[in-house]
Amino acid sequence: MQINGSVALVTGGNRGLGERFVQALLERGASKVYAAARNPDTITTPGVVPIALDVTDPAAVRAAADLAPDVTLLINNAGSSTKAGLLDGELDAFRLEMETHYFGTLAMSRAFAPVLARNGGGAVLNVLSVLSWVALPSSAAYSAAKSAAWSLTNALRLQLAEQKTLVTALHVGYMETAMAAHVDGPKSDPSAVARAALDGVEAGRYEVLADETSARVKAALSGDLTALYPKLAGAR
């Protein structure tokens, strides 16, 4: 999969990491970039094709596939973060996270899989998170949805292998974006994350761990649970 000459569609392409993906694609010579957002007027990057798209709306997803029949690279980046509390958060907030990260990714993948097949296979890049692998009470809704999207990505990779479509998962921690503005501590540069993810796609990688946090958490998955959740070590 070469970015140069590709035709890409980026969901949530109007801000944050999505906007950086759009810019990086243009810099690498993508022949066309569809930038999708609920409000296409918020897409300000010159040289892109704006598309109105809410990934939680099945009709909008189908319309996007009809509008972009030449796509060879789909980047499922659209996201939400309700910060709903585990025990007291609104259940509708949990449902929104699942609708966006899991069902939205599923709907886009279903709609564009035949498009990619007709265009030679191409690739799907799913933006996941280190929170796919580790959960916190304050981000339980987001973590659950990203974990579900991780499982979906693994299944999708197997399903689309026959049509020669690469499926790459991007895992990353906090970035310097509006979604993580409330977080104190180290954050990655989203432009660097976008470049690393596209490098992974071009290299045919199934998984991109964009920062040290993601690499460390993944390595700890095979160990005792207290390595991921030190608080539990003193709770017994």
XYZ file of N, CA, C and O in Angstrom, residues 7 115 126 157 209:
20
model
N -6.155 7.136 -2.843
C -7.358 7.938 -2.597
C -7.838 7.572 -1.199
O -8.198 6.421 -0.939
N -15.876 -1.409 -1.853
C -15.209 -0.328 -2.598
C -13.715 -0.633 -2.695
O -13.112 -0.558 -3.776
N -7.609 1.636 11.486
C -8.527 1.928 12.587
C -7.772 2.593 13.728
O -6.792 2.035 14.243
N -9.544 -7.878 10.056
C -8.275 -8.200 9.401
C -8.337 -9.584 8.747
O -7.877 -9.777 7.619
N 2.165 0.818 17.300
C 2.183 1.320 18.675
C 2.910 2.655 18.621
O 4.131 2.702 18.474
